[in-house]
mmCIF file of C-alpha atoms and ligand atoms in Angstrom:
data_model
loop_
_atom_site.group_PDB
_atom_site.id
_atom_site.type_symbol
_atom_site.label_atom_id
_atom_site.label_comp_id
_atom_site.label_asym_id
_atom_site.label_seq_id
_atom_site.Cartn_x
_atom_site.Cartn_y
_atom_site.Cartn_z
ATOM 1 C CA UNK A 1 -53.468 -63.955 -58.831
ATOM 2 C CA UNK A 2 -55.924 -65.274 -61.395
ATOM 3 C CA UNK A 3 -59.014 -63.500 -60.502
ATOM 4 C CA UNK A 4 -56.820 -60.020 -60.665
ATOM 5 C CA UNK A 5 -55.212 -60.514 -63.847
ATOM 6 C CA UNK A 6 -58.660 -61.515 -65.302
ATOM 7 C CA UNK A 7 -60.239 -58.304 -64.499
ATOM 8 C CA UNK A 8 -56.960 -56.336 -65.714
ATOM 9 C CA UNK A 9 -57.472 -58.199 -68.881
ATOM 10 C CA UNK A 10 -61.526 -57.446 -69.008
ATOM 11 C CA UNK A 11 -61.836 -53.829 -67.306
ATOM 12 C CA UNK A 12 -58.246 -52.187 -67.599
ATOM 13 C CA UNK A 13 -57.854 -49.599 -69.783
ATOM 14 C CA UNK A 14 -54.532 -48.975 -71.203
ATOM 15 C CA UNK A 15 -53.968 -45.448 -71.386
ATOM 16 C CA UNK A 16 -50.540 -45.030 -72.822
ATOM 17 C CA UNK A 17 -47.390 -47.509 -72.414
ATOM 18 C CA UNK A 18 -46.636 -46.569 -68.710
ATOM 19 C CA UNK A 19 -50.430 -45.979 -67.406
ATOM 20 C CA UNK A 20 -52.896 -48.213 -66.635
ATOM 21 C CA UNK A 21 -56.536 -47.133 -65.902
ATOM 22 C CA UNK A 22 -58.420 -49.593 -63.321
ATOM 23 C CA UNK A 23 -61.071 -46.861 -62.498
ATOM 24 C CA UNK A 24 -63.871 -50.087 -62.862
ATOM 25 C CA UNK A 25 -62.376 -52.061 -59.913
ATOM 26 C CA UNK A 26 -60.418 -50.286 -58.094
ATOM 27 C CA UNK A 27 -59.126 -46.335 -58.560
ATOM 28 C CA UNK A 28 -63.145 -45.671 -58.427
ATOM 29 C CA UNK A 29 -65.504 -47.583 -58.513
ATOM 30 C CA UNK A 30 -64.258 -50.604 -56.173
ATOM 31 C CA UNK A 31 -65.417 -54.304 -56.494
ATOM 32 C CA UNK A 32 -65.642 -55.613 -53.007
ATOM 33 C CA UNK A 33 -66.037 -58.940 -53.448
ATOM 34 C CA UNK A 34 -62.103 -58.832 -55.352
ATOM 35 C CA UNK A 35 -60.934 -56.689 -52.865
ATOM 36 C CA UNK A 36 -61.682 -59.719 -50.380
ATOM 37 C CA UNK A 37 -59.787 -61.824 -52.598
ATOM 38 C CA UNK A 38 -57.193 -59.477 -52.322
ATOM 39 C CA UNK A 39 -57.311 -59.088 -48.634
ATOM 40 C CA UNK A 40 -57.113 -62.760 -48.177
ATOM 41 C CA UNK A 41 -54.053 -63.268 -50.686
ATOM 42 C CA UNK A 42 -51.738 -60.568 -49.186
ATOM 43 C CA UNK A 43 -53.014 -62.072 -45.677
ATOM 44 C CA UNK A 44 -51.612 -65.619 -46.663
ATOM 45 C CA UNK A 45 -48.368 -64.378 -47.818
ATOM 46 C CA UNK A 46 -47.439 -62.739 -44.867
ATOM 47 C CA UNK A 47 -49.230 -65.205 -42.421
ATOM 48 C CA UNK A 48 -45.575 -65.817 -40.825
ATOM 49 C CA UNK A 49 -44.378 -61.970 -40.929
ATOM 50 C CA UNK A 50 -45.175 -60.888 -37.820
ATOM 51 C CA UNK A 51 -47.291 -57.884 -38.782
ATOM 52 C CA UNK A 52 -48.811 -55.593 -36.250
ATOM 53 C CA UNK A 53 -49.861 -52.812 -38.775
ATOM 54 C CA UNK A 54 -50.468 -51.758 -41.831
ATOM 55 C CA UNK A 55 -49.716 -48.878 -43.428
ATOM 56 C CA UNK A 56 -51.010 -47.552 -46.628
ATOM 57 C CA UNK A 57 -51.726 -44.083 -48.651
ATOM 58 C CA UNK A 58 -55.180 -42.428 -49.679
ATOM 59 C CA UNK A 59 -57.270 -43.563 -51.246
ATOM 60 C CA UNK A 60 -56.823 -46.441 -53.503
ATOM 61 C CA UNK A 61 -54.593 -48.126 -51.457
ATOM 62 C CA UNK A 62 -57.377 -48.182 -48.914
ATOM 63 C CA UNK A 63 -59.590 -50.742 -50.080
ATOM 64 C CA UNK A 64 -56.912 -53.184 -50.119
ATOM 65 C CA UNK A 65 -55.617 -52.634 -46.958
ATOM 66 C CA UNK A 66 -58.917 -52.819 -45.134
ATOM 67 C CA UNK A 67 -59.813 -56.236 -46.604
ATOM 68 C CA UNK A 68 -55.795 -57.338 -45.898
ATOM 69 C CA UNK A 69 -56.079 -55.679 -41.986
ATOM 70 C CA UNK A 70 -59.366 -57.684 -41.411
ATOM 71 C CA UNK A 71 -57.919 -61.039 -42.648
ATOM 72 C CA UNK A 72 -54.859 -60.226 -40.189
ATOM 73 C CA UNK A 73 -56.541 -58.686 -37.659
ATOM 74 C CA UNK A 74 -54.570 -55.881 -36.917
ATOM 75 C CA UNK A 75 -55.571 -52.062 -38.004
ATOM 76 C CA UNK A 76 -54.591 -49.566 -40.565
ATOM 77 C CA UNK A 77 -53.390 -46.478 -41.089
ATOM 78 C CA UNK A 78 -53.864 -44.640 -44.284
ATOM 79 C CA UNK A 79 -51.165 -41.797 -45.133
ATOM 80 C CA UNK A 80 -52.605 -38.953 -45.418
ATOM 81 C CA UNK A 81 -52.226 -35.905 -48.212
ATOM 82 C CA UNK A 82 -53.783 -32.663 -46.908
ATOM 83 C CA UNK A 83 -53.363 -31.624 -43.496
ATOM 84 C CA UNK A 84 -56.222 -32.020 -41.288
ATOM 85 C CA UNK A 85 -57.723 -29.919 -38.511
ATOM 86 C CA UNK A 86 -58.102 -32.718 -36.448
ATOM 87 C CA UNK A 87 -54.451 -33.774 -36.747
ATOM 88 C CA UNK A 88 -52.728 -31.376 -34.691
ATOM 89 C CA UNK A 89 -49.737 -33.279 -32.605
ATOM 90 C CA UNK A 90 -46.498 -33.706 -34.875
ATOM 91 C CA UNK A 91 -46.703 -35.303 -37.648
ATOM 92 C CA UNK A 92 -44.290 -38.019 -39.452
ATOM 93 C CA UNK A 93 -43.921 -36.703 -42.737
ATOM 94 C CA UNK A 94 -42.823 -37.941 -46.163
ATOM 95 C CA UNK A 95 -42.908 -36.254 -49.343
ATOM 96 C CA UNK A 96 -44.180 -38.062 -52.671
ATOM 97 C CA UNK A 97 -43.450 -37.274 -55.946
ATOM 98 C CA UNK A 98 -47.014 -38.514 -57.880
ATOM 99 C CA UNK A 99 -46.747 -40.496 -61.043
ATOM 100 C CA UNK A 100 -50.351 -40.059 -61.975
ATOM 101 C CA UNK A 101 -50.856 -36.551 -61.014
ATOM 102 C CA UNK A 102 -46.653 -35.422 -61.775
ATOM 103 C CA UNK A 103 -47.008 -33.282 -58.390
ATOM 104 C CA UNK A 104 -44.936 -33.356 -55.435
ATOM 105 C CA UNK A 105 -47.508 -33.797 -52.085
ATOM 106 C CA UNK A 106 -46.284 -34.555 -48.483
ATOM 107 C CA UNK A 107 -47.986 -37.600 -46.723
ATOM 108 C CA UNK A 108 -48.224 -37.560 -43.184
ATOM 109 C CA UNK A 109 -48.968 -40.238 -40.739
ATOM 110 C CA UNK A 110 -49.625 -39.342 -36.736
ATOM 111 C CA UNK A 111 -46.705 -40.465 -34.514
ATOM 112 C CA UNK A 112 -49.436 -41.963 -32.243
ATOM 113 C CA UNK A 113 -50.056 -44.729 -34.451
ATOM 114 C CA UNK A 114 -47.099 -46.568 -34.941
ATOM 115 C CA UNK A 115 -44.192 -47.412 -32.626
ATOM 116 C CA UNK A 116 -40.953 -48.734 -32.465
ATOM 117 C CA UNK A 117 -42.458 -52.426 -31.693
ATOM 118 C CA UNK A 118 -44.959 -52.318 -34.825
ATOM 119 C CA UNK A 119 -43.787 -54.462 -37.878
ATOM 120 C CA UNK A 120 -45.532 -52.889 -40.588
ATOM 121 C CA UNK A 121 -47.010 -54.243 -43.772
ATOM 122 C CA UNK A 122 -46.763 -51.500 -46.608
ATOM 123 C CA UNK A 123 -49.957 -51.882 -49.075
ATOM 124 C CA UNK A 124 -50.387 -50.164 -52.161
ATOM 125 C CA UNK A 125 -52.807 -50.260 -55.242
ATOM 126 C CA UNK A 126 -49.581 -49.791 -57.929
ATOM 127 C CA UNK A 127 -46.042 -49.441 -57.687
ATOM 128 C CA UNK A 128 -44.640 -47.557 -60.631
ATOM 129 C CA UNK A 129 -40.813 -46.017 -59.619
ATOM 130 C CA UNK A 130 -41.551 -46.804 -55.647
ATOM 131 C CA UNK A 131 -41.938 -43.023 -54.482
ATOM 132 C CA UNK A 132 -45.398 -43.570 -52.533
ATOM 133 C CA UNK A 133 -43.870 -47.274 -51.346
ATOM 134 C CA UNK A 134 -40.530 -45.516 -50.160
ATOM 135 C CA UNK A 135 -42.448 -42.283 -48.575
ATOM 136 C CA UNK A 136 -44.212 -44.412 -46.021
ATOM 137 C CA UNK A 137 -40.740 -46.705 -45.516
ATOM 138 C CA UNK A 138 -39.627 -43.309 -44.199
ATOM 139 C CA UNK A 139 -42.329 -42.534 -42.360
ATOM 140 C CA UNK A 140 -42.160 -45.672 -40.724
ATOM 141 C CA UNK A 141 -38.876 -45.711 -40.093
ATOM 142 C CA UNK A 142 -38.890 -42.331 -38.534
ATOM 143 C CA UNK A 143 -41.277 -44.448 -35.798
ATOM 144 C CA UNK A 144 -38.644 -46.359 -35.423
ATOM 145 C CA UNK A 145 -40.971 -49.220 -36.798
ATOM 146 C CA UNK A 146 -39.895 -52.200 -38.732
ATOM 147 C CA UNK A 147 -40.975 -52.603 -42.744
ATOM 148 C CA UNK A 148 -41.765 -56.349 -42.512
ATOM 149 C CA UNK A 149 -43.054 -56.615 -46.175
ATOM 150 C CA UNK A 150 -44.302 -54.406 -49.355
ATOM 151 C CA UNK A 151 -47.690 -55.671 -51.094
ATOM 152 C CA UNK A 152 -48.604 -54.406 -53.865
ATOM 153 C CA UNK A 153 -51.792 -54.911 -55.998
ATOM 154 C CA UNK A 154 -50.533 -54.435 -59.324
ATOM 155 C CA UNK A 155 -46.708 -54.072 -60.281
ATOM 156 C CA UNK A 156 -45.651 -52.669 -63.610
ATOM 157 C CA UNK A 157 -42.274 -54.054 -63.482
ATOM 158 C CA UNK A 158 -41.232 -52.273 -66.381
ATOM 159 C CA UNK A 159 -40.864 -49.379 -64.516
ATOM 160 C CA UNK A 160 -37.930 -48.813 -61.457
ATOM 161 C CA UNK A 161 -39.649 -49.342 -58.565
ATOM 162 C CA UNK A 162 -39.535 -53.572 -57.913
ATOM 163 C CA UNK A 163 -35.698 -53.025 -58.822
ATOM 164 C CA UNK A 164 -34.982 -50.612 -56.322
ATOM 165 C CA UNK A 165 -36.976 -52.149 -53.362
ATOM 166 C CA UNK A 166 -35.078 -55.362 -53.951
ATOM 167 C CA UNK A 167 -32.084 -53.517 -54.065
ATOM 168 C CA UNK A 168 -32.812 -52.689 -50.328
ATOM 169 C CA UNK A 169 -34.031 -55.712 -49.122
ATOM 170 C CA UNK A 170 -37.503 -55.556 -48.558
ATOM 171 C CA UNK A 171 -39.913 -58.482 -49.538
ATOM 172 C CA UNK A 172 -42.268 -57.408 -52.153
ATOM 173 C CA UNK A 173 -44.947 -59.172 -53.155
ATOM 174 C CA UNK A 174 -47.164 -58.071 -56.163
ATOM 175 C CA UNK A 175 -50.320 -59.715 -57.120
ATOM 176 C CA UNK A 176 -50.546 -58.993 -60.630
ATOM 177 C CA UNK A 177 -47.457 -57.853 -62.299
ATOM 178 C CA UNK A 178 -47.450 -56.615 -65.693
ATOM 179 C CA UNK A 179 -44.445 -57.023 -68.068
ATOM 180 C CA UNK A 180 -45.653 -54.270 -70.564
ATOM 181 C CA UNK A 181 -48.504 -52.313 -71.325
ATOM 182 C CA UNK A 182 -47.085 -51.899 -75.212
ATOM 183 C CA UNK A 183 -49.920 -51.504 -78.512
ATOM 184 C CA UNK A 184 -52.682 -50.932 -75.520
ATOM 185 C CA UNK A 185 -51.969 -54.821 -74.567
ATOM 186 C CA UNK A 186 -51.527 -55.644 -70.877
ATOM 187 C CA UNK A 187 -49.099 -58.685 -70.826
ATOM 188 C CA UNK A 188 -48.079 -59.971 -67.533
ATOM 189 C CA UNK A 189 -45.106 -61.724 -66.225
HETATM 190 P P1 5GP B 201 -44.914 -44.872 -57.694
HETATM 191 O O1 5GP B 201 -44.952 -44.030 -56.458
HETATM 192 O O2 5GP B 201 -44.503 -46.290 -57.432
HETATM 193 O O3 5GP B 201 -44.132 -44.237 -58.800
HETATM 194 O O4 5GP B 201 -46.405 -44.916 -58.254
HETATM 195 C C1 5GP B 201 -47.383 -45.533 -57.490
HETATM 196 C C2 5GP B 201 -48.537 -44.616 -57.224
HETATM 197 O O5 5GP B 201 -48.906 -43.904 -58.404
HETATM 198 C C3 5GP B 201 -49.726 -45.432 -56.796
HETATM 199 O O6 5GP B 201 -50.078 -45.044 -55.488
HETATM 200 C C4 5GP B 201 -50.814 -45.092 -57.788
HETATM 201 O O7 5GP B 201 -51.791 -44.309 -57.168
HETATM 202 C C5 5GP B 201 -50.168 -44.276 -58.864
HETATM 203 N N1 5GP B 201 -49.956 -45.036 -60.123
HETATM 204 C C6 5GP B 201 -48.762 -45.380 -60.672
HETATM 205 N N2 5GP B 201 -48.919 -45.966 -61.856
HETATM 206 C C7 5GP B 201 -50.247 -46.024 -62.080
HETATM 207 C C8 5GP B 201 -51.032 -46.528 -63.174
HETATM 208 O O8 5GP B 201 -50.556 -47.059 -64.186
HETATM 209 N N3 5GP B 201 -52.387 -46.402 -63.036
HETATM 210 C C9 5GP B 201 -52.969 -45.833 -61.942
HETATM 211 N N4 5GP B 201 -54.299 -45.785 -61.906
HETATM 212 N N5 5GP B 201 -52.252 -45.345 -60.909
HETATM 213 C C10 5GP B 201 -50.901 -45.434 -60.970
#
């Protein structure tokens, strides 16, 4: 996606080889009118897939999803990392190890969201090695839910993730996907 890898190019900040900081566009501060953009690319790629839901993780992947669940018309559910009072029923859980933060943290998702007849669309802002990506596949599979498709905003395919997904048959689509983030230069595929 043009627009995306623009702003990568003009607002990312490469951090070290493996990170990435977006905190301009997206991780932060968010730019709404390329979140729509977003929205209605992941939206055209799955026009045929059947989705009923979408399923994400706080908070970045929120943004995205919103604009992506308008487009489609169907609602989303964000994953979510601390227990809440207000969630008391049983929860689906998943736990995440997290490559920014290097901390393991359950997710947790209500059962009364999801059901056996949703196919779900999986949104996230990055995929790095796939743990947050295959902590809500189990989650959704525990609601005995269909994983229709994976979309990810930006893919470093450098790292394990894209590989292993494949590897297990689910349809990813990334918009942006970098090939290396080596001497502080983003260089996409
Ligand atoms: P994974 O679970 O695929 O290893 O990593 C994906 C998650 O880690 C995303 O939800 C994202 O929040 C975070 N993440 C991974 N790599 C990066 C990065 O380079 N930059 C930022 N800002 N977040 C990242």
């Amino acid at each position: 996606m043009q627009a995306l890898q623009q702003k990568i190019r003009e607002e990312g900040i490469v951090l070290s080889d493996q990170v990435l900081k977006v905190d301009a566009f997206l991780n932060h501060q968010i730019d709404p009118a390329l979140m729509q953009l977003i929205g209605d690319e992941f939206a055209r790629l799955f026009a045929d897939a059947g989705i009923t839901k979408i399923v994400t993780i706080e908070a970045s992947g929120i943004a995205p999803a919103v604009m992506t669940g308008l487009r489609l018309g169907v609602p989303v559910i964000f994953a979510r990392k601390h227990q809440s009072l207000t969630l008391t029923e049983n929860l689906l859980t998943a736990s995440v190890y997290s490559f920014t933060k290097q901390t393991e943290n359950t997710v947790a998702i209500s059962p009364r969201h999801l059901s056996s007849s949703d196919r779900v669309l999986v949104i996230d802002d990055f995929l790095a090695n796939g743990k947050a990506s295959q902590a809500l596949i189990s989650i959704i599979k525990q609601a005995g839910a269909t994983v229709a498709g994976i979309g990810i905003v930006i893919e470093k395919s450098f790292q394990g993730g894209r590989a292993e997904l494949d590897s297990q048959g689910y349809r990813v689509e990334s918009l942006a996907r970098v090939k290396s983030l080596e001497g502080g230069v983003v260089s996409f595929i």
